[in-house]
Coordinates of C-alpha atoms in Angstrom, one line a residue:
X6 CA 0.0 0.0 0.0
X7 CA 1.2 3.3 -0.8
X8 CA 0.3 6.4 1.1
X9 CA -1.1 9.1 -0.4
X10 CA 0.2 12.5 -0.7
X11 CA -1.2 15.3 1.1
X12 CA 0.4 18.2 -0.5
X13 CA -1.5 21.1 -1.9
X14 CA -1.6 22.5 -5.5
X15 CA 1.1 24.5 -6.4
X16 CA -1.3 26.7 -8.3
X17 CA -4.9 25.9 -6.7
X18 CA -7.8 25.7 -9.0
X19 CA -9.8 29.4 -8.5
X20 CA -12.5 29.2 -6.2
X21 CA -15.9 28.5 -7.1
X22 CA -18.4 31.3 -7.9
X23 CA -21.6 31.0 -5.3
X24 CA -24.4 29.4 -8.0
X25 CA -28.7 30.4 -7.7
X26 CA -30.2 28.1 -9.9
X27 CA -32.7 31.1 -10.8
X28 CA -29.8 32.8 -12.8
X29 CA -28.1 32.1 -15.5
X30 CA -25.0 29.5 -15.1
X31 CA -22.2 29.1 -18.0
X32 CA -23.0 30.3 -21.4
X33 CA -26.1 30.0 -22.8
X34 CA -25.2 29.3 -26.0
X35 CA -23.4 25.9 -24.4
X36 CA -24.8 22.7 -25.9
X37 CA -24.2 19.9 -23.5
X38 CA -25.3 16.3 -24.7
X39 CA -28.2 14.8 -23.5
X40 CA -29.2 11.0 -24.1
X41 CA -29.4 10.7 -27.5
X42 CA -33.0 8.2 -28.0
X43 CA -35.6 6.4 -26.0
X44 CA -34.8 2.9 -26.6
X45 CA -37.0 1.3 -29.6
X46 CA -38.5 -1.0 -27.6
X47 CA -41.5 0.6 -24.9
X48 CA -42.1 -1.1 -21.5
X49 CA -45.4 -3.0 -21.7
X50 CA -45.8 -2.1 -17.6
X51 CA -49.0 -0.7 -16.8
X52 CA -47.5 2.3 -14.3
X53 CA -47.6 5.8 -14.8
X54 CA -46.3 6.9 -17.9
X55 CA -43.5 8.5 -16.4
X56 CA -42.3 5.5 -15.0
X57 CA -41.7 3.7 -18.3
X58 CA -40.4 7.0 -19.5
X59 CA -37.4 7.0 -17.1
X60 CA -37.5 3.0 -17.4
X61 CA -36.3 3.4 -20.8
X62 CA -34.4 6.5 -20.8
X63 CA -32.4 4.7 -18.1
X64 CA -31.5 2.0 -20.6
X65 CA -29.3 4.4 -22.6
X66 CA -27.0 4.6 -19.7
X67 CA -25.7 0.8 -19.8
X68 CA -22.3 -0.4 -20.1
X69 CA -22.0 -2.9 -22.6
X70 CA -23.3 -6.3 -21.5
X71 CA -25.7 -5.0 -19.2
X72 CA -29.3 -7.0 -18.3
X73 CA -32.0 -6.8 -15.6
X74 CA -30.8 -8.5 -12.4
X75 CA -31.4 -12.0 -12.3
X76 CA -33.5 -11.9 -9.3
X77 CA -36.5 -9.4 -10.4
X78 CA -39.6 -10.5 -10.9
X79 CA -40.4 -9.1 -14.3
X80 CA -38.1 -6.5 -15.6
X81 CA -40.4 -4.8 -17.8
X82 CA -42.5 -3.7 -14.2
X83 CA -39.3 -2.8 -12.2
X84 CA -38.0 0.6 -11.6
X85 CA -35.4 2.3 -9.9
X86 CA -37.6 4.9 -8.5
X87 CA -37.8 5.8 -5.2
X88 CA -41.2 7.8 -4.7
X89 CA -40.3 11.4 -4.1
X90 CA -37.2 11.2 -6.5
X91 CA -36.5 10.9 -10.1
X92 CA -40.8 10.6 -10.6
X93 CA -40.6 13.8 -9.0
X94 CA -38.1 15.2 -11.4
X95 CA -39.7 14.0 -14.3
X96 CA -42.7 15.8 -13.9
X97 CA -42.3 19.0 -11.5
X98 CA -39.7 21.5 -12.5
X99 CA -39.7 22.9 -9.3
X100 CA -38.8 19.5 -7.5
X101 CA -35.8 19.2 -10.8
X102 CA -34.5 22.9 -9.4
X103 CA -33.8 21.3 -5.9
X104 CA -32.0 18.7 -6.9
X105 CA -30.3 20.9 -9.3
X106 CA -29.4 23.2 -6.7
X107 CA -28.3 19.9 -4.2
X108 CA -25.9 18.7 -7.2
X109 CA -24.5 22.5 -8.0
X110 CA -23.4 22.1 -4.0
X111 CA -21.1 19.5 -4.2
X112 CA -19.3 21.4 -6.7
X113 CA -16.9 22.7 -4.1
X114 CA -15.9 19.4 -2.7
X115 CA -15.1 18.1 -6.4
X116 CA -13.1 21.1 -6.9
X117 CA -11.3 20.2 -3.4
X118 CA -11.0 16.3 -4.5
X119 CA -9.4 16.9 -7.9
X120 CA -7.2 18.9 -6.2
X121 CA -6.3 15.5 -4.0
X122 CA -6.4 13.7 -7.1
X123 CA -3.7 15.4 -8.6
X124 CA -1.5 15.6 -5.5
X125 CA -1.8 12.0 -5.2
X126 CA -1.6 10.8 -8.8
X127 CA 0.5 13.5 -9.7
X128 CA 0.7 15.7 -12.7
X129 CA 2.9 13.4 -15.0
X130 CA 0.1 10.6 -15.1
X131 CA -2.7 13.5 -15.3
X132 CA -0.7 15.7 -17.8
X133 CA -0.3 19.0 -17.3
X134 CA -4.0 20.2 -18.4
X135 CA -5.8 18.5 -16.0
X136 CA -6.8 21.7 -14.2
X137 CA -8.1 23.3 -17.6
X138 CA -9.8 19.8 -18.1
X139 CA -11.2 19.8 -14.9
X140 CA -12.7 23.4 -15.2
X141 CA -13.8 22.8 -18.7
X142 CA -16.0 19.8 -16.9
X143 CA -17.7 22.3 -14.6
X144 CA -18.6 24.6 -17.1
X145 CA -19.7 22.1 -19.4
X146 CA -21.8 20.5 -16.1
X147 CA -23.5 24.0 -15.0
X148 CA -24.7 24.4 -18.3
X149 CA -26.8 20.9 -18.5
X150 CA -28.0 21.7 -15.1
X151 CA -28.9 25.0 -16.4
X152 CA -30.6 23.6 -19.1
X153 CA -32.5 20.8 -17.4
X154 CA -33.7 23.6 -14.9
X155 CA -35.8 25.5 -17.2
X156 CA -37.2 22.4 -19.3
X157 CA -40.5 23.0 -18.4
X158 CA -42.0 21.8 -21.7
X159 CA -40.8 18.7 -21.3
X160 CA -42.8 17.9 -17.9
X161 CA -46.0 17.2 -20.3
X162 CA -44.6 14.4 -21.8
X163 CA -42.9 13.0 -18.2
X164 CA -39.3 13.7 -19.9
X165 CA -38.2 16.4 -17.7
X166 CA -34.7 15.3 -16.4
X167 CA -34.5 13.0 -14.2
X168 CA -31.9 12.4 -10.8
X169 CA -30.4 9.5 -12.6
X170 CA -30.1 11.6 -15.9
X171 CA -28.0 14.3 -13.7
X172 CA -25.6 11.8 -12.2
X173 CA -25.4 9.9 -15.9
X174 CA -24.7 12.9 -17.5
X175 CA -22.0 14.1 -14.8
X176 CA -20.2 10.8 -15.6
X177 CA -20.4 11.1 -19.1
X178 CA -19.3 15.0 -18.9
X179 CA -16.0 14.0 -16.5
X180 CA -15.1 11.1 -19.0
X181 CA -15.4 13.8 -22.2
X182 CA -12.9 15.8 -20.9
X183 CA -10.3 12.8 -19.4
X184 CA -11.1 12.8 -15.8
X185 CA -12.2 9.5 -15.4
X186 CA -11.7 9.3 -11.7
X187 CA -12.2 12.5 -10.4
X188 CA -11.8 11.3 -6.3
X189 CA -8.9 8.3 -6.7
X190 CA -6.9 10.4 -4.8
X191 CA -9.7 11.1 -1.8
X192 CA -10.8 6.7 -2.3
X193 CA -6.9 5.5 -1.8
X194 CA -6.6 7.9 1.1
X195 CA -9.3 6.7 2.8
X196 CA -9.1 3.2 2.2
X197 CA -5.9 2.9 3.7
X198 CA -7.4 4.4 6.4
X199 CA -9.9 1.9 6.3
X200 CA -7.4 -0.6 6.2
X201 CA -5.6 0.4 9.7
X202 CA -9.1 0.2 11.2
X203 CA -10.0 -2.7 9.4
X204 CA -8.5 -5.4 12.0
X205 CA -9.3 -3.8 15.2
X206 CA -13.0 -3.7 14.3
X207 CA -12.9 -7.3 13.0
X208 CA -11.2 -8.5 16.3
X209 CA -13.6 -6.5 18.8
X210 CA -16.3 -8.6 16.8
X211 CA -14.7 -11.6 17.0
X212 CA -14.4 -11.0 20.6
X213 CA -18.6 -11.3 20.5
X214 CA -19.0 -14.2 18.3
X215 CA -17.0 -15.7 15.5
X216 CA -17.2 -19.6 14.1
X217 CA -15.2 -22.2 15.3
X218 CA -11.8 -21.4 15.0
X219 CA -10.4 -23.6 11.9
X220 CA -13.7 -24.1 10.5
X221 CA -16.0 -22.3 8.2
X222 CA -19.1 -24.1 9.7
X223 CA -20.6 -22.4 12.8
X224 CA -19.8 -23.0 16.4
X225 CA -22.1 -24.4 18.1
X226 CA -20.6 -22.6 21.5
X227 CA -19.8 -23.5 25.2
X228 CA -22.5 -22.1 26.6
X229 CA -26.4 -22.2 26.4
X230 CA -27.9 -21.7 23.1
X231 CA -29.9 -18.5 24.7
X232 CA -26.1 -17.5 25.4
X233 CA -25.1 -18.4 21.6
X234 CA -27.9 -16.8 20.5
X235 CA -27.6 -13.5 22.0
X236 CA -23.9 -13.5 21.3
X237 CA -24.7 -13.4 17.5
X238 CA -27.1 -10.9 17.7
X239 CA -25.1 -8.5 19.6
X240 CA -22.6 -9.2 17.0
X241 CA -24.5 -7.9 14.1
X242 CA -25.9 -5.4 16.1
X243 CA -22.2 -4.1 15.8
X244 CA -21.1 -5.0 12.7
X245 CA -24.6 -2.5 11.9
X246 CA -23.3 0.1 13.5
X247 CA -19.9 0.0 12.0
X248 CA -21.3 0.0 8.8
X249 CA -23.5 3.3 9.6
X250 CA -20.8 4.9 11.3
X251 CA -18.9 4.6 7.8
X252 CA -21.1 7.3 6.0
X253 CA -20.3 9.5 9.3
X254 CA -16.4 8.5 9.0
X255 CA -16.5 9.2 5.3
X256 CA -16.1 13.0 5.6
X257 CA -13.9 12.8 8.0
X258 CA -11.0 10.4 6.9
X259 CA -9.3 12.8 4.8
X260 CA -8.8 15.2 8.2
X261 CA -7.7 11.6 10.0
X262 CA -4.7 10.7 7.6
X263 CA -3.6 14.7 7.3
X264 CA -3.1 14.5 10.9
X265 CA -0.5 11.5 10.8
X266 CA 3.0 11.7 11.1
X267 CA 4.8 11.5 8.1
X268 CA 8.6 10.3 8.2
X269 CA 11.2 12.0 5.3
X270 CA 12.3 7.8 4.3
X271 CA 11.3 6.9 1.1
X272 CA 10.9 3.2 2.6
X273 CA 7.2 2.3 2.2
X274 CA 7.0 0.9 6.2
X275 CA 8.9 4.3 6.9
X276 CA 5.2 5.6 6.8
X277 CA 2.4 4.2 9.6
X278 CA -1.1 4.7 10.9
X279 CA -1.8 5.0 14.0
X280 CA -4.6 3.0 13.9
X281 CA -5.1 3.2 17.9
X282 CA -6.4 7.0 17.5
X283 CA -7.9 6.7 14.2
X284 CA -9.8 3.4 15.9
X285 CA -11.0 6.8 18.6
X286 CA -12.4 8.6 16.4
X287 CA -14.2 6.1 14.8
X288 CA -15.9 5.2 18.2
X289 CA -17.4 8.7 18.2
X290 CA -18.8 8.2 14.6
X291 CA -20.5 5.1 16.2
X292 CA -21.5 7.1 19.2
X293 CA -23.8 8.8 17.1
X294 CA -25.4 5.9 14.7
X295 CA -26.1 3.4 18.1
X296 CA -28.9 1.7 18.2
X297 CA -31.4 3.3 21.1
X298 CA -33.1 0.0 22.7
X299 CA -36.0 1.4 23.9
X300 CA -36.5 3.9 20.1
X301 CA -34.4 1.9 17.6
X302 CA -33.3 3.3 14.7
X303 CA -35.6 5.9 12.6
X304 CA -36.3 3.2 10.1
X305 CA -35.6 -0.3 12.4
X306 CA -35.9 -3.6 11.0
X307 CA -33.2 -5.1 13.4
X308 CA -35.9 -7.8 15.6
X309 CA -36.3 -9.2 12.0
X310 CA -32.5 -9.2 10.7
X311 CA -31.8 -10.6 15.0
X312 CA -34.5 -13.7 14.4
X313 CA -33.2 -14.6 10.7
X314 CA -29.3 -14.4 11.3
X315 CA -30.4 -16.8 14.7
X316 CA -32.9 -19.2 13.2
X317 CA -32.2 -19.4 9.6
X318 CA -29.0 -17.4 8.3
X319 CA -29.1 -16.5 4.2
X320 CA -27.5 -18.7 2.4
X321 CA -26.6 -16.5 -0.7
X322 CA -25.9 -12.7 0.0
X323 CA -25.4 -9.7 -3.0
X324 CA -24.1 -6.7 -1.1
X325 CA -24.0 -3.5 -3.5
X326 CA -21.5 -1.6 -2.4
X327 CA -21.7 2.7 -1.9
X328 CA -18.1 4.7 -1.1
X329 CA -14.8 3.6 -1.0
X330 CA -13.0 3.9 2.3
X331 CA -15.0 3.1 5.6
X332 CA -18.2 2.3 3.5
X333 CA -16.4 -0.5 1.9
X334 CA -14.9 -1.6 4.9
X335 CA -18.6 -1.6 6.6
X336 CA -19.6 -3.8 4.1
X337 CA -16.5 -6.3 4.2
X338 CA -17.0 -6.3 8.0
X339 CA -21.0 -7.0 7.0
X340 CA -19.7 -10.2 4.3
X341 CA -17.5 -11.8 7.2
X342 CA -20.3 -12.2 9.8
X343 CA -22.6 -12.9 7.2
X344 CA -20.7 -15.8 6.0
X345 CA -19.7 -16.7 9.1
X346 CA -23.9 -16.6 10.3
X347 CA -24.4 -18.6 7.5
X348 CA -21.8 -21.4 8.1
X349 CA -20.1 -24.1 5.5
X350 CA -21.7 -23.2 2.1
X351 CA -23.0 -19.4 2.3
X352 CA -21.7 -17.4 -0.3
X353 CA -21.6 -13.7 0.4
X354 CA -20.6 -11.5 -2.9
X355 CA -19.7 -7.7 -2.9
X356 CA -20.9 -5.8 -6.1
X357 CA -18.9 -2.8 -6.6
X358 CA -19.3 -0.5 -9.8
X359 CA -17.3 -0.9 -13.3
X360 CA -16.6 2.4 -13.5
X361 CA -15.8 5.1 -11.0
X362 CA -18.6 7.6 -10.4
X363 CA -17.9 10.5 -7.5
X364 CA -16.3 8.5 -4.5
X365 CA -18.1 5.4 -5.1
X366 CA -15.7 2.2 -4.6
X367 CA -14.8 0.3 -7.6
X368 CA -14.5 -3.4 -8.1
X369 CA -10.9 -3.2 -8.6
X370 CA -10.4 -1.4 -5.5
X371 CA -12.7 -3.1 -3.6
X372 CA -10.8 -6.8 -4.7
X373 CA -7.9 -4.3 -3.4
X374 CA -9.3 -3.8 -0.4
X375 CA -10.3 -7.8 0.1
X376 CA -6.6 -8.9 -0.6
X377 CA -4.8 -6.1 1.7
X378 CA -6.8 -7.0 4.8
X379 CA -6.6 -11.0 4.3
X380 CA -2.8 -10.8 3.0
X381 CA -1.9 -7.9 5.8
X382 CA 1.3 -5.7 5.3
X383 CA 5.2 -6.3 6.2
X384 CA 5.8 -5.4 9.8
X385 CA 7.4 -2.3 10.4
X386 CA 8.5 -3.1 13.7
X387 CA 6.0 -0.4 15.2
X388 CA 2.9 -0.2 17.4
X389 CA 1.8 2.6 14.6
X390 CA 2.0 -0.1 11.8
X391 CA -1.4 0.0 9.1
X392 CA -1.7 -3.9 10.2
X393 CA 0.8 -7.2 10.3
X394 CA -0.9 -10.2 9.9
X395 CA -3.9 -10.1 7.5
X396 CA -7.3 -11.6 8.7
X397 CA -7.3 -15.2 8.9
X398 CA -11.4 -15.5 8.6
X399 CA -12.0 -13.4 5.9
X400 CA -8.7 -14.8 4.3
X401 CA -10.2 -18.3 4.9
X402 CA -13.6 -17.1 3.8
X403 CA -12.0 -15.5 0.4
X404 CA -9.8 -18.7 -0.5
X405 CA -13.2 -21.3 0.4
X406 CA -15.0 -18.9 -1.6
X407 CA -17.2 -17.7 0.9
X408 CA -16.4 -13.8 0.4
X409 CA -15.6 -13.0 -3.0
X410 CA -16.4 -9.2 -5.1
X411 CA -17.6 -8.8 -8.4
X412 CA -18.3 -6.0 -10.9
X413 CA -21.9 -4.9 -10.6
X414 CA -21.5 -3.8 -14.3
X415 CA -22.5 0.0 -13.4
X416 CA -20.9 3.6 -13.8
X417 CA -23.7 5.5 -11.3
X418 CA -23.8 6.6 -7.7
X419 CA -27.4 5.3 -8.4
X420 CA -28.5 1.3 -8.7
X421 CA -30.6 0.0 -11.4
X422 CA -31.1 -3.3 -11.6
X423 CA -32.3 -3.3 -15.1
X424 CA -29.1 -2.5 -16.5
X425 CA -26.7 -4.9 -14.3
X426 CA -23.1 -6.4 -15.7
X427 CA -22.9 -9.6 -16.8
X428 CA -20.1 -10.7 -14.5
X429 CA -22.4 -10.4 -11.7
X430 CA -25.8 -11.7 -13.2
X431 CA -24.0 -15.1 -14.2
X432 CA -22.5 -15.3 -10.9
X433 CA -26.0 -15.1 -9.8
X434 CA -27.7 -17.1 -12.1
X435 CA -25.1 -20.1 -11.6
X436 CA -25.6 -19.7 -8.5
X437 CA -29.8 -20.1 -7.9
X438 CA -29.1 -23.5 -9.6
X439 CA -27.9 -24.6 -6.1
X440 CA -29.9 -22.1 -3.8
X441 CA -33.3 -21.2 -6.1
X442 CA -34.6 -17.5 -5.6
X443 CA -36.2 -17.4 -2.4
X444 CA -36.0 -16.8 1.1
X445 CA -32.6 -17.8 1.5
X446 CA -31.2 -15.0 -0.6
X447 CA -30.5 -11.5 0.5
X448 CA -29.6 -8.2 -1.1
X449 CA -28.0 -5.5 0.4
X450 CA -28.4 -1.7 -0.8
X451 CA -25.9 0.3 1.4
X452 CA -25.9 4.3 1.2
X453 CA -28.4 6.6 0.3
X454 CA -27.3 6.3 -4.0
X455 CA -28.5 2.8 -3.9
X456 CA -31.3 2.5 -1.0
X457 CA -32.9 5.7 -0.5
X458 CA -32.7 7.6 -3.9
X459 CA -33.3 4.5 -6.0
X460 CA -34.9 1.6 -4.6
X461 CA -36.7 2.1 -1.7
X462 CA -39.1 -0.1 -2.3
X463 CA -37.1 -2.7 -4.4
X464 CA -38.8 -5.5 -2.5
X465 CA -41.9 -4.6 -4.7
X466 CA -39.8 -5.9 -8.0
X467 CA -38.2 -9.5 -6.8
X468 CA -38.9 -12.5 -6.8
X469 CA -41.1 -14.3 -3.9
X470 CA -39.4 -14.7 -0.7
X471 CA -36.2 -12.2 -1.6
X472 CA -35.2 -10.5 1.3
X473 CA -33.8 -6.9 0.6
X474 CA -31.9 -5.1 2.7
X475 CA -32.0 -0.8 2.8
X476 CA -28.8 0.2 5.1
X477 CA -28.0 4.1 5.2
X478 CA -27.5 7.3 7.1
X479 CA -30.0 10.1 5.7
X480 CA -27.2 12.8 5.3
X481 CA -28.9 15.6 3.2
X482 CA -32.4 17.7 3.6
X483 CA -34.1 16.5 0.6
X484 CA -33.9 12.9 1.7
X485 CA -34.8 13.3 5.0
X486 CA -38.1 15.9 3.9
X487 CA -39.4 13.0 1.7
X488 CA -38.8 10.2 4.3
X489 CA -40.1 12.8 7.2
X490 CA -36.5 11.9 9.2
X491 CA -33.9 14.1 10.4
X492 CA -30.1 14.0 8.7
X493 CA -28.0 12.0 10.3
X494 CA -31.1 9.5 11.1
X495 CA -30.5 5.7 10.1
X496 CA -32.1 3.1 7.9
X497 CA -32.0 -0.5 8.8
X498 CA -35.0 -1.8 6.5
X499 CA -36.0 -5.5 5.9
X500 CA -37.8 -6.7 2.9
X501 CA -39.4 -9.4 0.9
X502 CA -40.5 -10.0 -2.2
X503 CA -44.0 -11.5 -2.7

């Protein structure tokens, strides 16, 4: 692992301009590109109109290879759309503004990150434009969300823009002008931080429950089974609230590895974590994301998860993945004591995305991630040392091919299952020839992209007996007005299919 740089631009990029969607942004004689067609081929569902409108809008947006999930009900009836959303955008221009105005707000932070990017990367591999490239992106960006903001014609024929159009288009926009990974240098930053906290999480859950040691097949315990039993459910009850905590963690990582101690030696061990004080600061995310015994969480399925994981663990998990760093780590944490639940047999697959999109985690980095915490890292001979010996359950797990990740065959910080790579969908199919589609398969939707601004209701669209999983931390006003939370509440929803 190498660490990443943390030095500033030598020339900074120039600040950004404060944006009101009600005035004009960029030129108006810009022309972004919009999705060229509908596809030939209509939905025959019998939803609202603008459902099958953004049903096959969406289609244009596949990677090559792409097909509906294996484990939907009907694909023509399925959609993305979590009520309050991209319907919403579709058909009220006023509803398109705010989200306009949500996406113009990030702009900041992705002026900030390709500013990490090229510290990290460096200017050699970027060339020497990437600042002009970069700016040229925002200009070209602020004029399609100008556009799509005074569109109001369109919202008779339900084809104002949608929330998946804006993220679609920003991906297309970045990879235009050569910046197809706009945040690798925030995503290797915080994974390596991810990586020092990695093993001390895993052991203070192993110090609750783990398998036999030696075996992939459950314990069966010393002790009662009403003492086995809890034991496993305060387990996940942890592994929960890691997984939570890591969209709280997320902002914060980037502060966590500035404040280390860098040493001058050009010796990769010659730089450490202290993974004791970042594992601190981590407890205080997870102070905030606990589970309340008496209120559980704003949205609490966790009596539900408690009696399946002690009575009848799945057999076959699909995690989709959200951000790199402690998201990713959340959800490795989530696939160990899943498999482990689940005992000799359980398969537990992470779907990361094909292509990078914001600080989403890839599939190559998460296979990254999987191998540097199973293979660990060379002792440095320090207490302040990322890790030393790599985990041996998850390394069992990954060589019996409990664990294993996959490409999801997407580019968005959104999930639709209709347009899913074919890596994944034949692992699945190959798979439901030894476990059918049913009750003991689960899928797991983590962060708000994938679980609360597309499929909310997923359970809806697969197939009988499907359980789906929502997992998130509401972290913006427009998703907690919809959902009548607060930011910062937490999602922990259970679903089946029917």
């Amino acid at each position: 692992m190498t660490c990443a740089s943390m030095t500033t631009l030598s020339v900074p990029l120039p600040a950004p301009v404060p944006r009101v969607v009600s005035k004009k942004v960029g030129s108006r004689n810009a022309k972004p590109s919009r999705h060229k067609s509908i596809c030939a081929s209509a939905s025959t569902s019998t939803d609202s109109p603008v459902l099958d409108a953004i049903r096959t809008r969406a289609a244009t947006g596949s990677l090559p290879g792409a097909s509906p999930f294996p484990l939907l009900s009907n694909p023509k009836t399925y959609s993305h759309v979590s009520p309050g959303v991209c319907d919403t955008c579709a058909n009220d221009v006023e509803q398109r503004k705010a989200w306009v105005v949500l996406l113009l707000g990030q702009l900041p932070s992705h002026r900030a990150n390709a500013e990490r990017t090229l510290a990290h990367v460096g200017a050699e591999a970027l060339g020497s434009d990437f600042n002009d490239r970069y700016l040229q992106w925002e200009k070209e960006y602020e004029a399609y969300l100008e556009k799509i903001s005074d569109d109001a014609t369109l919202v008779k024929t339900d084809q104002g823009a949608t929330l998946l159009d804006m993220v679609d288009e920003k991906e297309r926009l970045l990879r235009k002008n050569g910046l197809d990974d706009l945040f690798a240098g925030m995503k290797a930053q915080e994974n390596e931080v991810a990586s020092a906290l990695f093993p001390i999480l895993a052991d203070e859950i192993d110090s609750i429950w783990q398998p036999a040691v030696g075996s992939l097949q459950l314990s069966s315990g010393c002790g009662d089974a009403s003492d086995e039993k809890n034991k496993k459910i305060n387990a996940i009850q942890t592994v929960l609230e890691c997984c939570l905590a890591g969209n709280l963690f997320d902002a914060g990582a980037a502060a966590a590895v500035q404040g280390m101690s860098k040493s001058d030696d050009s010796d990769e061990c010659a730089s450490s974590l202290d993974a004791s004080q970042l594992a601190e600061t981590f407890a205080e995310a997870r102070r905030r994301v606990r589970r309340d015994g008496d209120r559980g969480w704003r949205f609490d399925s966790f009596d539900a998860v408690s009696t399946r994981i002690t009575s009848n663990p799945w057999k076959r998990v699909v995690i989709f993945c959200d951000n790199a760093g402690a998201d990713v780590m959340g959800m490795t944490l989530l696939a160990r004591t899943l498999a482990g639940l689940g005992g000799k047999g359980t398969k537990v697959v992470l779907a990361s995305n094909e292509w990078a999109a914001l600080n989403d985690v890839t599939d190559t980095e998460t296979k990254q991630f999987l191998k540097a915490v199973t293979e660990g890292e060379e002792d440095c001979g320090t207490s302040g040392s990322i890790f030393n010996v790599g985990d041996a359950l998850l390394g069992a797990q990954v060589n019996g091919g409990q664990v294993n990740a996959v490409s999801s065959g997407q580019m968005s910080t959104l999930l639709d299952l209709n347009r899913t790579g074919g890596a994944l969908n034949e692992w699945v199919a190959e798979e439901t020839k030894q476990v059918p589609a049913g009750e003991d398969w689960l899928l797991v939707f983590d962060g708000m992209g994938r679980s609360l601004e597309s499929n909310w209701n997923v359970d809806a669209y697969v197939k009988t007996g499907v359980n789906t999983f929502n997992l998130a931390m509401v972290k913006s006003e427009i998703n907690a007005k919809r959902l009548k939370a607060e930011v910062y509440d937490c999602v922990v929803k259970l679903g089946e299919g029917k």
